[in-house]
Amino acid sequence: MAAPRAAVASAKQVTRQNFAEAVRELGAHLEACDYVAVAAQKTGAPTGWRRALPVDTAETAYLKAKLAAESFQPLQIAVCPFRLRSSSPSTLVAYPYNFHLFPRDELQLGMPSYSFSCQSSYLSTMANDGFDFNMCIYDGISYLSRVQESLARQKIFTPRPQQLLPSPSTSVSDSVFVNRIKSKILHWRKGYADPSKKDDGTLVSSLSRLILGGETYGSRPSMSIDVCSDRQVQLVLEAVNHISDDLVSLVVPHKAGAARSVRVIFTNSKEDKNLLLMDIQKLEDEQNFKFRGFREVIDLLSSSQKPIISYNCLNDMTMLHTKFIAPLPPNLHEFMCSLKMVFSNVVDINHLLRQIGPLRKAKNIQAALSYLQRQYFVPIEIEIPQQDGTSSVTKNEQNVLRITKLFAKLSNLLKISPECQLQSREQCTAVEEYCNIFYPSCVVEGSYDANFAIESDTTETVSTDNIIFLWGFREKSVKELKSYLIGLHQAFSEDFEVKLLDKTCSALIFRDSNTATQLLKEINSEGPSLNRFFSEGLKAAGFEVYRKVCRLGLWDSDLAEVLEDVSSELGVPTLPECSTSQIYWNSALMLDLKEYLEC
Amino acid sequence: MQVQGLLRAPPPRILLYRAISSPPPGGNGGGGGGVAVKQVTRGNMAEALEKLRGRVREAAFVGVDLEMSGVTSAPWRDTFELDRADVRYLKLRDSAERFAALQLGVCPFRWDPAKSAFVAHPIPFSSCRHNFYIFPRKELPSDCSSHEFLCQTTSIDFLAKYQFDFNTCFREGVSYLSRAQEEEALQKFNMLYHGQTATSSTNSEEDRDIPLKSASDILFTERMKMNFKEWRDVIVSKPMVDNHLLGNIKFCAGQFQTVFFKMRPAIMLNGFSSHQLKLIQQVLRKNFRDLVFVCTFGEDDTSEKKVVYSGTDEDRILLMKDVQEDLLKNREERVKSAIGIRHVIDLLSSERKLIVGHSCFLDTRHLMSVNQAVQKLMKHKSKSLSSAFSLLCPASYSSAEKPSSHSPVTIEVEGDETTSSCFISGAKHEAGYDAYMTGCIFAQLCAYLGIKFEQFSPLDNLATNTELQKHINFLSPSWNSGTVIDLSTGMERPEPGYMRRYPAAVYDNIIVIWGFPSKVRPKEIKDCICKVFGSGSVTTVFSIDSTAALVQFKKQESVNDFLDLKAVLERADSAISILHPLSTILEGGQTRAVKYDTYRDICSSSESKSLFADQAEAVCATLKNQLKENVDDNLISGVLDGVALASVTEGDGIISGSNNQDVADVTCHDILDALHDGKALLGRRM
């Protein structure tokens, strides 16, 4: 079967040594494939209440994902274009690549990142799994985000050739200018093109260089012509074109990006000219590598418009956005719009899992795969044409292949088809229907326990009005806390659920929103019925306070502490305002991006 | 240069030279080309520690160096010449708290009178903050993995250039616990232990039952019951059978493998989920009095679950006691081994030798967080050398280049042939090597100071040497501060001979502004303020980063005048405010100006934004939200009434300042107190 084969399959390892070649190959494979699976290995994940919690709304979940994306660093990104053919058995052809990244400051501009966070437990698990940190740090590919690139381009200028545009009409002053430039260049060129002067002494040649105002470009003579507008650049290029084929011109930009001068380089022969052009091209490639690096892959993915398949979409997409596109916007809506411009179709495996009842509870890809293996018969032939030959398989490539496999099986079960094959089979659904719906998962990575959680099947929508955050109970378990609360106020005799959010704070979810608001009101007015509640040192706040904590980004301390700070600052009346949202209690929450785009 | 590199941290007694780039010391005389460095990781830590103990005991002084994962968490956290002592300290504290130590180099130098030379033993300890989980993981699953540290890209890249082995570091690095953490761990573990004995006596009868909700649970329970019964019957029917026989018994699912645990037959429970294990426990509790569920810890921290057969009640009690004791021992061992690198620090501090390090207060601070009591021994013989040496240091370089001026001190390197790796001197930038270099330079400096090693007996402590006394215990907070901190008094004093680039700062006259248009340069800020307050009213404008600047006025009044004027201009939305010279910096309406104390608060915040403006906004938005708004309003009305409101703003500064004093957990003075009280601390621990 597929499983053992996939386990030994290894991806192409890409470092800065073989990056250019790998990008070329990847581009070709992308063209030929239907989907791309993406997985990232990061230096950590948020802990404690900074993880996505069941009480989070879409907005707060986004803020948490944003925090994680901004603080941790991806060290490997695996990209796997794959093709699915629904013959029987269906075939899956995958081309996995594993890119090693390190945010080296190639341009000495303090970019892409000044520093990043690491979680020691994460690093040691990675080390135990055989992750090669040296390879990553010594040879990892650097990158700049799109925004950073444009910032860098403003600071570092490289002369580059420019196309001669067909000029509209030439005014008198233009032709005067062209003629003047022409004669200047001709005069200068004569000094080199005339064979009779070849054997002048070095003194003479350097003197003539002085007089003619020439410089050298590498070993070749060149001269600079100052310009003050783009129009003039065109005119100079025109003039150069008219004179001779053996001249190459480069536009030297100025600070603001406008051209400052045009550099004309003299070449001996046609071969020499080609050589020069190749040199210039090579230089530009090197520069581009420094300016873009790994981002070239992201740009490829973006322009290919293939559906992106990922597991922890919200986390991965915020990470890709902040590292390779632009800093993350302050709210989810803007993020969605911005992401949509880059990747139009993103499929969260988590969402697909939820389409098949029992898989809803699968904690991770591994669990889902083994469940499918046991319960369904989905024969899939896997073909991985390019093998690297290395025996060690890193967790990350394993992950991306698992995602690929899982998607193949799920799409088989759900009858999802890529667009191009849609016409032929009627009962198929287009993959677009599953796109852009994210589930921020609350699962801690690294626990590969292939079991399902024991949680109730019911997913219910709870309004944020029903939630009360409670702290000050010292270290108590959920059970202890619940029995302890019942004695404190009659509101607690009603039906409510308790969930520990971190060791200092828990959320109480009331079935009845009136109870919650009423209780909150009493707590805020410090009513006498709550004397025991307060004397036990208990504190409580509504969802509004939590929302504010997330919005302000007070991630540094325990939840109880920040809630305390913020609620004391908000003043007494912290009644929920008009903005009531929904959370999906008892399940990972779901963000339908379409909703966010429509509003 | 020090700036780009790594922080080196010496424990208590420190010799500082400022900004040593790493040229080999002139008097490397007998040192030869290679320096042997013993690489210490988790595997050989214990052995290395013993060896080091002996070496340190013999040593005249010890060179120390630390490699860290970064220097500053943001560009604006760099220490500037203009910083006040407390701000400088806050910045260093921030770095020490955020970054992890990756490598500690220790190099004892022994004076060999027979050869008239020093013998060096460099040892780098790879240390890293992983492997930390021993107790928290068991008890508080929610916070076990919250140990985060920051990496500065340039520092990591710098280490990579010198072939720092990150794989070894992360895989094999020795972890550490600070004294406080050790205490906490022991406490937790004691609690756990007591809690366990308490429950174990009662749990056999009435532990909370798991309701068997699903059919699969019931089936599983039944099957387990049968399996256990079958196995038990076999054991009982063949009492004290030998291994082979038991090993041959095959059970239906092949799930059980019989082993022996403390001379009793047992089953390893492998491959069960935690839920299943709970069910198994329940089955055992309810149905089998003579089968005991035992959880032990294997060598690599993995827990092993077994079901042990124990025929009689007495035997069972004996067994439980045995298991408990093992668990206890195991946990103590683990706490002990988790202390890791701190053993080295403890060793250095208990031997009270002269410690020689270079640069960085910061690292002392870091070690402090590793070990608060490390610095305690100030009053005793251990001393550090002053950074007055930093003055002498360049001089000694030049003199070392001219060997005629005085004869170099000979240093011999004694390595451990079997485990040492040799490298060409200067080729690696490694803590052990740097510690060695530091020691070498120190030896030269001593010669330069006229200390006669020849009259030295190996037992003499260099720290008591009168020539050195005046250079000991001075720390230079950073290479550009122009001051040294005297550890025995806690005071800063100007560093002799330091050339200041900026006029001395008067902190009452300083304001911090940020949020001005990004194209504005410090020069323009100065010009436009001078236009309003008169030329010469601004002594310095120092840019913190691209988004913020410190402005020092000549007169203190100007500070409030400026703040008032700014407030008025921002309120008045008229042509005047646009045409006003200050509009250059006020343009955009995002410009903020605060006094120096607020700057201190911003630096002390645990927020970490890479741009100062973002940081300042975040800090102000959160904590001073209310306060600031109130003050602003007062200010405005005051200005409109023509009343000077300096007192209000003053009040702001004071309030926030004192608040902050409380928030900051350790201040510079606390540390110094800790240093002096170290003895008491130590006493308490022992």
mmCIF file with all atom_site columns, C-alpha atoms in Angstrom, chain A residues 475 503, chain B residues 131-147 177 181-182 184-189 192 331 334-335 338:
data_model
loop_
_atom_site.group_PDB
_atom_site.id
_atom_site.type_symbol
_atom_site.label_atom_id
_atom_site.label_alt_id
_atom_site.label_comp_id
_atom_site.label_asym_id
_atom_site.label_entity_id
_atom_site.label_seq_id
_atom_site.pdbx_PDB_ins_code
_atom_site.Cartn_x
_atom_site.Cartn_y
_atom_site.Cartn_z
_atom_site.occupancy
_atom_site.B_iso_or_equiv
_atom_site.pdbx_formal_charge
_atom_site.auth_seq_id
_atom_site.auth_comp_id
_atom_site.auth_asym_id
_atom_site.auth_atom_id
_atom_site.pdbx_PDB_model_num
ATOM 1  C CA . GLU A 1 475 ? -4.840 26.177 41.340 1.00 0.00 ? 475 GLU A CA 1
ATOM 2  C CA . LYS A 1 503 ? -3.475 27.938 34.815 1.00 0.00 ? 503 LYS A CA 1
ATOM 3  C CA . ASN B 2 131 ? 15.522 19.838 28.415 1.00 0.00 ? 131 ASN B CA 1
ATOM 4  C CA . PHE B 2 132 ? 13.848 21.841 31.036 1.00 0.00 ? 132 PHE B CA 1
ATOM 5  C CA . TYR B 2 133 ? 10.636 20.069 31.464 1.00 0.00 ? 133 TYR B CA 1
ATOM 6  C CA . ILE B 2 134 ? 11.167 17.729 34.362 1.00 0.00 ? 134 ILE B CA 1
ATOM 7  C CA . PHE B 2 135 ? 8.507  18.854 36.728 1.00 0.00 ? 135 PHE B CA 1
ATOM 8  C CA . PRO B 2 136 ? 6.246  21.315 35.084 1.00 0.00 ? 136 PRO B CA 1
ATOM 9  C CA . ARG B 2 137 ? 5.382  18.825 32.414 1.00 0.00 ? 137 ARG B CA 1
ATOM 10 C CA . LYS B 2 138 ? 4.080  16.340 34.886 1.00 0.00 ? 138 LYS B CA 1
ATOM 11 C CA . GLU B 2 139 ? 2.027  18.722 36.860 1.00 0.00 ? 139 GLU B CA 1
ATOM 12 C CA . LEU B 2 140 ? 1.003  21.667 34.839 1.00 0.00 ? 140 LEU B CA 1
ATOM 13 C CA . PRO B 2 141 ? 0.642  20.563 31.284 1.00 0.00 ? 141 PRO B CA 1
ATOM 14 C CA . SER B 2 142 ? -0.493 24.011 30.322 1.00 0.00 ? 142 SER B CA 1
ATOM 15 C CA . ASP B 2 143 ? 2.702  25.899 30.967 1.00 0.00 ? 143 ASP B CA 1
ATOM 16 C CA . CYS B 2 144 ? 5.379  23.328 30.439 1.00 0.00 ? 144 CYS B CA 1
ATOM 17 C CA . SER B 2 145 ? 6.645  24.544 27.138 1.00 0.00 ? 145 SER B CA 1
ATOM 18 C CA . SER B 2 146 ? 6.573  28.257 27.646 1.00 0.00 ? 146 SER B CA 1
ATOM 19 C CA . HIS B 2 147 ? 10.325 28.621 27.667 1.00 0.00 ? 147 HIS B CA 1
ATOM 20 C CA . LEU B 2 177 ? 18.116 25.710 36.439 1.00 0.00 ? 177 LEU B CA 1
ATOM 21 C CA . GLN B 2 181 ? 13.997 27.413 39.653 1.00 0.00 ? 181 GLN B CA 1
ATOM 22 C CA . GLU B 2 182 ? 15.713 24.613 41.485 1.00 0.00 ? 182 GLU B CA 1
ATOM 23 C CA . GLU B 2 184 ? 10.654 25.673 42.846 1.00 0.00 ? 184 GLU B CA 1
ATOM 24 C CA . ALA B 2 185 ? 11.247 22.327 41.213 1.00 0.00 ? 185 ALA B CA 1
ATOM 25 C CA . LEU B 2 186 ? 12.141 20.695 44.498 1.00 0.00 ? 186 LEU B CA 1
ATOM 26 C CA . GLN B 2 187 ? 9.153  22.216 46.141 1.00 0.00 ? 187 GLN B CA 1
ATOM 27 C CA . LYS B 2 188 ? 6.802  21.063 43.451 1.00 0.00 ? 188 LYS B CA 1
ATOM 28 C CA . PHE B 2 189 ? 8.269  17.662 43.538 1.00 0.00 ? 189 PHE B CA 1
ATOM 29 C CA . LEU B 2 192 ? 3.812  15.876 44.317 1.00 0.00 ? 192 LEU B CA 1
ATOM 30 C CA . ARG B 2 331 ? 13.169 12.839 40.643 1.00 0.00 ? 331 ARG B CA 1
ATOM 31 C CA . ARG B 2 334 ? 16.618 14.668 37.643 1.00 0.00 ? 334 ARG B CA 1
ATOM 32 C CA . VAL B 2 335 ? 16.479 17.928 39.490 1.00 0.00 ? 335 VAL B CA 1
ATOM 33 C CA . ALA B 2 338 ? 18.718 19.638 35.449 1.00 0.00 ? 338 ALA B CA 1
#
